[in-house]
């Protein structure tokens, strides 16, 4: 089944790359002409408003094209030792305006310290992962609420990687938990498939989680989800830990239980 899925994803990736290339040039022309109309003298306000709408929608299509390329041609990870809680904290700080508009805040809990080990990963790719998971969690909570992000060090090998040759014995788990609408059981097996989405038309491309899955797999990690309709979902990311010498050991750590999104009550 894993082999069949890999073959399907490779085929979809080839098609996606070709589609993204074919759409790119005409999209730039459309957006450029619309900007000219929106800023031209003598254009009535209705036409100017319509042109701005074209520019906005072209930007949305461009974002989908970029997601297509991220999925079809993933960049090679540029790994560096990371302060994982610090990276998450900074990412949520950037998302704070969006979270506030949805009446959502985020709480970061750090369990334990990374004694004798470190996380080596591509910071930009992990920001993409956490941005996607956090925005999905916020969108799932239509009435607002709290997202809990928990970083737990020195976890055993996740079930999906057990028995895999070369799998490290220790992982850091990052769980993103919401109390939103949840996911139907029948949808869970397809959640990381490209173009599959449970969102309404126009609210998602169905590529975000496929890209996330590819990034985490490329880091030798694993991503899983637990969900119950009406009660919420927990997305868990496992990243492999690397052993380090005592004299190289650091303590990235981070504030425990700090409110990092929305406003403190």
Coordinates of N, CA and C in Angstrom, one line a residue, residues 64-253:
X64 N -1.9 29.0 -4.8 CA -2.2 27.6 -5.1 C -1.1 27.0 -6.0
X65 N -0.6 27.8 -7.0 CA 0.4 27.4 -7.9 C 1.7 27.1 -7.1
X66 N 2.0 28.0 -6.1 CA 3.2 27.8 -5.3 C 3.1 26.5 -4.5
X67 N 1.8 26.2 -4.0 CA 1.6 25.0 -3.2 C 1.8 23.8 -4.2
X68 N 1.3 23.9 -5.4 CA 1.5 22.8 -6.4 C 3.0 22.5 -6.5
X69 N 3.8 23.6 -6.7 CA 5.2 23.4 -6.9 C 5.9 22.8 -5.6
X70 N 5.4 23.3 -4.5 CA 6.0 22.8 -3.2 C 5.7 21.3 -3.1
X71 N 4.5 20.9 -3.6 CA 4.2 19.4 -3.5 C 4.9 18.6 -4.6
X72 N 5.0 19.2 -5.8 CA 5.5 18.5 -6.9 C 7.0 18.4 -6.9
X73 N 7.7 19.5 -6.5 CA 9.1 19.6 -6.5 C 9.6 20.1 -5.2
X74 N 9.5 19.3 -4.1 CA 9.9 19.7 -2.8 C 11.4 20.1 -2.8
X75 N 11.7 21.2 -2.1 CA 13.1 21.6 -2.0 C 13.9 20.7 -1.1
X76 N 15.1 20.6 -1.3 CA 16.0 19.8 -0.5 C 16.1 20.5 0.9
X77 N 16.0 19.8 1.9 CA 16.0 20.4 3.3 C 17.4 21.0 3.6
X78 N 17.5 22.2 4.0 CA 18.8 22.8 4.5 C 18.8 22.7 6.0
X79 N 19.4 21.7 6.6 CA 19.2 21.4 8.0 C 20.2 22.2 8.9
X80 N 19.7 22.7 9.9 CA 20.5 23.4 11.0 C 19.9 23.0 12.3
X81 N 20.8 23.0 13.4 CA 20.3 22.8 14.7 C 19.3 23.9 15.1
X82 N 18.1 23.5 15.6 CA 17.0 24.5 15.8 C 16.7 24.6 17.3
X83 N 16.3 25.8 17.7 CA 15.5 26.1 18.9 C 14.1 25.9 18.5
X84 N 13.5 24.7 18.7 CA 12.2 24.4 18.2 C 11.1 25.2 18.9
X85 N 11.1 25.3 20.2 CA 10.0 26.1 20.8 C 10.1 27.6 20.4
X86 N 11.4 28.1 20.2 CA 11.5 29.4 19.7 C 11.0 29.6 18.3
X87 N 11.2 28.7 17.4 CA 10.7 28.7 16.1 C 9.2 28.8 16.1
X88 N 8.6 27.9 16.9 CA 7.1 27.9 17.0 C 6.6 29.2 17.5
X89 N 7.2 29.7 18.6 CA 6.8 30.9 19.2 C 6.8 32.1 18.2
X90 N 7.9 32.1 17.4 CA 8.0 33.2 16.4 C 7.0 33.1 15.3
X91 N 6.7 31.8 14.9 CA 5.7 31.6 13.9 C 4.3 32.0 14.3
X92 N 3.9 31.7 15.5 CA 2.6 32.1 16.1 C 2.5 33.6 16.2
X93 N 3.7 34.2 16.6 CA 3.7 35.6 16.7 C 3.3 36.3 15.4
X94 N 3.8 35.8 14.3 CA 3.5 36.3 12.9 C 2.0 36.1 12.6
X95 N 1.5 35.0 13.1 CA 0.1 34.6 12.8 C -0.9 35.3 13.8
X96 N -0.4 36.0 14.8 CA -1.3 36.6 15.8 C -2.5 37.4 15.3
X97 N -2.2 38.3 14.3 CA -3.4 39.1 13.8 C -4.5 38.2 13.2
X98 N -4.1 37.1 12.5 CA -5.1 36.2 12.0 C -5.9 35.5 13.1
X99 N -5.1 35.0 14.1 CA -5.7 34.3 15.2 C -6.7 35.3 16.0
X100 N -6.3 36.5 16.2 CA -7.1 37.4 16.9 C -8.4 37.7 16.2
X101 N -8.4 37.8 14.9 CA -9.6 38.0 14.1 C -10.6 36.8 14.3
X102 N -10.1 35.7 14.6 CA -10.9 34.5 14.8 C -11.2 34.2 16.3
X103 N -10.7 35.1 17.1 CA -10.9 35.0 18.5 C -10.2 33.7 19.0
X104 N -9.0 33.5 18.5 CA -8.2 32.3 18.9 C -6.9 32.7 19.5
X105 N -6.5 32.0 20.5 CA -5.2 32.1 21.1 C -4.5 30.8 21.1
X106 N -3.2 30.8 21.3 CA -2.4 29.6 21.3 C -1.5 29.5 22.5
X107 N -1.5 28.3 23.1 CA -0.7 28.1 24.3 C 0.4 27.1 24.0
X108 N 1.6 27.4 24.4 CA 2.8 26.5 24.1 C 3.2 25.9 25.4
X109 N 3.2 24.6 25.5 CA 3.8 23.8 26.6 C 5.0 23.0 26.2
X110 N 6.1 23.1 26.9 CA 7.3 22.4 26.6 C 7.5 21.4 27.8
X111 N 7.6 20.1 27.4 CA 7.7 19.1 28.4 C 9.1 18.5 28.3
X112 N 9.9 18.7 29.4 CA 11.2 18.2 29.5 C 12.2 19.1 28.8
X113 N 13.4 18.7 28.8 CA 14.5 19.4 28.1 C 15.3 18.5 27.2
X114 N 15.8 19.0 26.1 CA 16.5 18.2 25.1 C 17.9 17.8 25.5
X115 N 18.0 17.2 26.7 CA 19.3 16.8 27.2 C 20.0 15.7 26.3
X116 N 21.2 16.1 25.9 CA 22.0 15.1 25.1 C 21.5 14.9 23.7
X117 N 20.6 15.7 23.2 CA 20.1 15.5 21.8 C 19.7 16.9 21.2
X118 N 19.5 16.9 19.9 CA 19.1 18.1 19.3 C 18.2 17.8 18.1
X119 N 17.5 18.8 17.6 CA 16.7 18.7 16.4 C 17.5 19.4 15.3
X120 N 17.7 18.7 14.2 CA 18.4 19.4 13.0 C 17.4 19.3 11.9
X121 N 17.0 20.5 11.4 CA 15.9 20.6 10.4 C 16.0 21.9 9.6
X122 N 15.2 22.0 8.6 CA 15.1 23.2 7.8 C 14.1 24.1 8.4
X123 N 14.5 25.2 8.9 CA 13.7 26.1 9.6 C 12.5 26.6 8.8
X124 N 12.8 27.0 7.5 CA 11.7 27.5 6.7 C 10.7 26.5 6.4
X125 N 11.1 25.2 6.2 CA 10.1 24.2 5.9 C 9.3 23.9 7.2
X126 N 9.9 23.9 8.3 CA 9.1 23.7 9.5 C 8.1 24.8 9.8
X127 N 8.5 26.0 9.5 CA 7.6 27.2 9.6 C 6.4 26.9 8.7
X128 N 6.6 26.4 7.5 CA 5.5 26.1 6.6 C 4.6 25.0 7.2
X129 N 5.2 24.0 7.9 CA 4.4 23.0 8.5 C 3.5 23.5 9.6
X130 N 4.1 24.3 10.5 CA 3.4 24.8 11.7 C 2.4 25.9 11.3
X131 N 2.7 26.7 10.3 CA 1.7 27.7 9.8 C 0.5 27.0 9.3
X132 N 0.7 25.9 8.5 CA -0.4 25.2 8.0 C -1.3 24.5 9.1
X133 N -0.6 23.9 10.0 CA -1.4 23.2 11.1 C -2.1 24.2 12.0
X134 N -1.5 25.3 12.3 CA -2.1 26.3 13.2 C -3.3 27.0 12.5
X135 N -3.2 27.3 11.2 CA -4.3 27.9 10.5 C -5.4 26.9 10.3
X136 N -5.1 25.7 10.1 CA -6.2 24.7 10.0 C -6.9 24.6 11.3
X137 N -6.2 24.6 12.4 CA -6.8 24.5 13.7 C -7.7 25.7 14.0
X138 N -7.2 26.9 13.6 CA -8.0 28.1 13.9 C -9.3 28.0 13.0
X139 N -9.2 27.6 11.8 CA -10.3 27.5 10.9 C -11.3 26.5 11.4
X140 N -10.9 25.5 12.1 CA -11.8 24.5 12.6 C -12.6 24.9 13.8
X141 N -12.1 26.0 14.5 CA -12.8 26.6 15.6 C -13.6 27.8 15.2
X142 N -14.8 27.6 14.7 CA -15.6 28.7 14.1 C -16.0 29.7 15.2
X143 N -16.1 29.3 16.5 CA -16.5 30.2 17.6 C -15.3 30.6 18.4
X144 N -14.1 30.4 17.9 CA -12.9 30.8 18.6 C -12.5 29.8 19.7
X145 N -11.5 30.1 20.4 CA -11.0 29.1 21.5 C -9.5 29.1 21.6
X146 N -9.0 28.0 22.1 CA -7.5 27.9 22.3 C -6.9 26.7 21.6
X147 N -5.8 27.0 20.9 CA -5.0 26.0 20.4 C -3.9 25.7 21.3
X148 N -3.7 24.4 21.6 CA -2.6 24.0 22.5 C -1.5 23.3 21.7
X149 N -0.3 23.8 21.8 CA 0.9 23.3 21.1 C 1.8 22.7 22.2
X150 N 2.1 21.4 22.1 CA 2.9 20.8 23.1 C 4.1 20.1 22.5
X151 N 5.3 20.5 23.0 CA 6.6 20.0 22.5 C 7.1 19.0 23.6
X152 N 7.2 17.8 23.3 CA 7.7 16.7 24.2 C 8.9 16.1 23.7
X153 N 10.0 16.1 24.5 CA 11.3 15.6 24.0 C 11.4 14.1 24.4
X154 N 12.3 13.4 23.8 CA 12.7 12.0 24.1 C 11.5 11.1 24.1
X155 N 10.8 11.1 23.0 CA 9.7 10.1 22.8 C 10.1 8.9 22.0
X156 N 9.5 7.8 22.2 CA 9.8 6.6 21.4 C 9.5 6.7 20.0
X157 N 10.0 5.8 19.2 CA 9.7 5.8 17.7 C 8.2 5.7 17.5
X158 N 7.6 6.6 16.7 CA 6.1 6.5 16.4 C 5.8 5.3 15.7
X159 N 4.5 4.9 15.9 CA 4.1 3.6 15.3 C 4.3 3.5 13.8
X160 N 4.1 4.6 13.1 CA 4.3 4.5 11.6 C 5.7 4.3 11.2
X161 N 6.7 4.4 12.1 CA 8.1 4.2 11.7 C 8.7 3.0 12.3
X162 N 8.0 2.3 13.2 CA 8.6 1.2 13.9 C 8.9 0.1 12.9
X163 N 10.1 -0.5 13.0 CA 10.6 -1.5 12.1 C 11.3 -0.9 10.9
X164 N 11.3 0.4 10.7 CA 12.0 1.0 9.6 C 13.5 1.0 9.8
X165 N 14.2 0.6 8.8 CA 15.6 0.5 9.0 C 16.2 1.9 9.1
X166 N 17.1 2.0 10.1 CA 17.8 3.3 10.3 C 17.0 4.3 11.1
X167 N 15.8 3.9 11.6 CA 15.0 4.9 12.4 C 15.7 5.1 13.7
X168 N 15.8 6.4 14.1 CA 16.5 6.7 15.4 C 15.6 6.2 16.6
X169 N 16.2 6.0 17.7 CA 15.4 5.6 18.9 C 14.7 6.6 19.6
X170 N 14.9 7.9 19.3 CA 14.3 9.0 20.1 C 13.8 10.1 19.2
X171 N 12.6 10.6 19.5 CA 12.0 11.6 18.7 C 11.5 12.7 19.6
X172 N 11.3 13.9 19.0 CA 10.6 15.0 19.7 C 9.2 15.1 19.0
X173 N 8.2 15.1 19.9 CA 6.8 15.1 19.4 C 6.2 16.5 19.5
X174 N 5.7 17.1 18.5 CA 5.0 18.4 18.5 C 3.5 18.1 18.2
X175 N 2.7 18.3 19.2 CA 1.2 18.1 19.0 C 0.5 19.5 18.9
X176 N -0.4 19.6 18.0 CA -1.2 20.8 17.8 C -2.6 20.4 18.0
X177 N -3.2 20.9 19.1 CA -4.5 20.4 19.5 C -5.6 21.5 19.4
X178 N -6.7 21.3 18.8 CA -7.8 22.2 18.8 C -9.1 21.6 19.3
X179 N -10.0 22.4 19.6 CA -11.3 22.0 20.1 C -12.4 22.4 19.1
X180 N -12.1 22.1 17.8 CA -13.0 22.5 16.8 C -14.0 21.5 16.3
X181 N -14.3 21.5 15.0 CA -15.4 20.7 14.5 C -15.0 19.2 14.4
X182 N -13.7 18.9 14.4 CA -13.2 17.5 14.2 C -13.3 17.0 12.8
X183 N -12.9 15.8 12.6 CA -12.8 15.2 11.2 C -13.6 13.9 11.2
X184 N -14.4 13.6 10.2 CA -15.1 12.4 10.1 C -14.2 11.2 10.0
X185 N -14.4 10.1 10.6 CA -13.5 8.9 10.5 C -13.2 8.5 9.1
X186 N -14.2 8.5 8.2 CA -14.0 8.1 6.8 C -13.1 9.0 6.1
X187 N -12.9 10.2 6.6 CA -12.0 11.2 5.9 C -10.5 11.0 6.4
X188 N -10.3 10.4 7.5 CA -9.0 10.4 8.1 C -7.9 9.7 7.2
X189 N -8.2 8.6 6.5 CA -7.2 7.9 5.7 C -6.8 8.7 4.5
X190 N -7.6 9.7 4.1 CA -7.3 10.5 2.9 C -6.8 11.9 3.2
X191 N -6.6 12.1 4.4 CA -6.3 13.5 4.9 C -5.0 14.1 4.3
X192 N -4.0 13.3 4.1 CA -2.8 13.8 3.5 C -2.6 13.5 2.0
X193 N -3.7 13.1 1.4 CA -3.7 12.9 -0.1 C -3.8 14.3 -0.7
X194 N -3.1 14.5 -1.8 CA -3.2 15.8 -2.5 C -4.6 16.1 -3.1
X195 N -5.0 17.3 -3.0 CA -6.3 17.8 -3.5 C -7.5 17.3 -2.7
X196 N -7.3 16.6 -1.6 CA -8.4 16.2 -0.7 C -8.5 17.2 0.3
X197 N -9.8 17.7 0.5 CA -10.0 18.7 1.5 C -11.4 18.5 2.1
X198 N -11.5 18.8 3.4 CA -12.8 18.8 4.1 C -13.4 20.2 4.2
X199 N -12.7 21.2 3.6 CA -13.2 22.6 3.7 C -14.2 22.9 2.6
X200 N -14.9 24.0 2.8 CA -15.8 24.4 1.8 C -15.1 24.9 0.6
X201 N -15.8 24.9 -0.6 CA -15.2 25.4 -1.8 C -14.7 26.8 -1.7
X202 N -13.5 27.0 -2.1 CA -12.9 28.3 -2.0 C -12.1 28.6 -0.7
X203 N -12.1 27.6 0.2 CA -11.5 27.8 1.5 C -10.2 27.0 1.6
X204 N -9.9 26.2 0.7 CA -8.7 25.4 0.7 C -8.4 24.6 -0.6
X205 N -7.2 24.4 -0.9 CA -6.8 23.8 -2.2 C -6.7 22.3 -2.0
X206 N -6.6 21.8 -0.8 CA -6.3 20.4 -0.6 C -4.9 20.0 -0.7
X207 N -4.0 21.0 -0.7 CA -2.6 20.7 -0.9 C -1.8 20.9 0.4
X208 N -2.3 21.7 1.3 CA -1.5 22.1 2.5 C -1.0 20.9 3.3
X209 N -1.9 19.9 3.6 CA -1.4 18.8 4.4 C -0.6 17.8 3.6
X210 N -0.8 17.8 2.3 CA 0.1 16.9 1.4 C 1.5 17.4 1.4
X211 N 1.6 18.8 1.4 CA 3.0 19.4 1.5 C 3.6 19.1 2.8
X212 N 2.8 19.3 3.9 CA 3.2 19.1 5.3 C 3.7 17.6 5.4
X213 N 3.0 16.7 4.9 CA 3.4 15.3 4.9 C 4.7 15.1 4.2
X214 N 4.9 15.7 3.1 CA 6.1 15.5 2.3 C 7.3 16.1 3.1
X215 N 7.1 17.3 3.7 CA 8.2 17.9 4.5 C 8.6 17.0 5.6
X216 N 7.7 16.6 6.4 CA 8.0 15.8 7.6 C 8.6 14.4 7.2
X217 N 8.1 13.8 6.1 CA 8.7 12.6 5.6 C 10.2 12.8 5.2
X218 N 10.4 14.0 4.5 CA 11.7 14.3 4.1 C 12.7 14.5 5.2
X219 N 12.2 14.8 6.4 CA 13.1 14.9 7.6 C 13.2 13.6 8.3
X220 N 12.7 12.6 7.8 CA 12.8 11.3 8.5 C 11.8 11.2 9.6
X221 N 10.8 12.0 9.6 CA 9.8 12.0 10.7 C 8.5 11.4 10.3
X222 N 7.5 11.7 11.1 CA 6.1 11.1 10.9 C 5.1 12.1 11.4
X223 N 3.9 12.1 10.7 CA 2.8 12.9 11.2 C 1.6 12.0 11.2
X224 N 0.8 12.2 12.3 CA -0.4 11.5 12.5 C -1.5 12.4 13.0
X225 N -2.7 11.9 13.0 CA -3.9 12.7 13.5 C -4.8 11.9 14.3
X226 N -5.4 12.4 15.3 CA -6.5 11.8 16.1 C -7.6 12.9 16.1
X227 N -8.8 12.4 15.9 CA -9.9 13.4 15.8 C -11.2 12.7 16.2
X228 N -12.1 13.6 16.7 CA -13.4 13.1 17.0 C -14.4 14.2 16.6
X229 N -15.4 13.9 15.7 CA -16.3 14.9 15.2 C -17.0 15.7 16.4
X230 N -17.0 17.0 16.3 CA -17.6 17.8 17.3 C -16.7 18.1 18.5
X231 N -15.6 17.4 18.6 CA -14.7 17.7 19.8 C -13.3 18.2 19.5
X232 N -12.9 18.0 18.3 CA -11.6 18.6 17.9 C -10.6 17.5 17.4
X233 N -9.4 18.0 17.1 CA -8.4 17.2 16.4 C -7.0 17.5 17.1
X234 N -6.2 16.5 17.0 CA -4.8 16.7 17.4 C -3.9 16.1 16.3
X235 N -3.1 17.0 15.7 CA -2.1 16.6 14.7 C -0.8 16.5 15.4
X236 N -0.1 15.4 15.3 CA 1.2 15.1 16.0 C 2.3 14.9 15.0
X237 N 3.3 15.7 15.1 CA 4.5 15.6 14.3 C 5.7 15.0 15.1
X238 N 6.3 14.0 14.6 CA 7.5 13.4 15.3 C 8.7 13.8 14.5
X239 N 9.7 14.4 15.1 CA 11.0 14.7 14.4 C 12.1 13.9 15.1
X240 N 13.0 13.3 14.3 CA 14.0 12.5 14.9 C 15.0 13.4 15.7
X241 N 15.5 12.9 16.8 CA 16.5 13.6 17.6 C 17.9 13.0 17.2
X242 N 18.9 13.9 17.3 CA 20.2 13.5 17.0 C 21.0 13.6 18.3
X243 N 21.8 12.5 18.6 CA 22.6 12.6 19.8 C 23.8 13.6 19.6
X244 N 24.2 14.3 20.7 CA 25.3 15.2 20.7 C 26.2 15.0 21.9
X245 N 27.4 15.4 21.8 CA 28.4 15.3 22.9 C 28.0 16.3 24.0
X246 N 28.4 15.9 25.2 CA 28.1 16.7 26.3 C 28.5 18.2 26.2
X247 N 29.7 18.4 25.6 CA 30.2 19.7 25.5 C 29.6 20.6 24.4
X248 N 28.8 19.9 23.6 CA 28.0 20.6 22.5 C 26.6 20.8 22.9
X249 N 26.2 20.2 24.0 CA 24.7 20.2 24.4 C 24.3 21.6 24.7
X250 N 23.1 22.0 24.2 CA 22.5 23.2 24.6 C 21.1 23.0 25.1
X251 N 20.5 24.0 25.6 CA 19.2 23.9 26.1 C 18.3 24.9 25.4
X252 N 17.8 24.6 24.2 CA 16.9 25.5 23.5 C 15.7 25.9 24.3
X253 N 15.0 24.9 24.9 CA 13.9 25.1 25.8 C 12.9 26.1 25.2

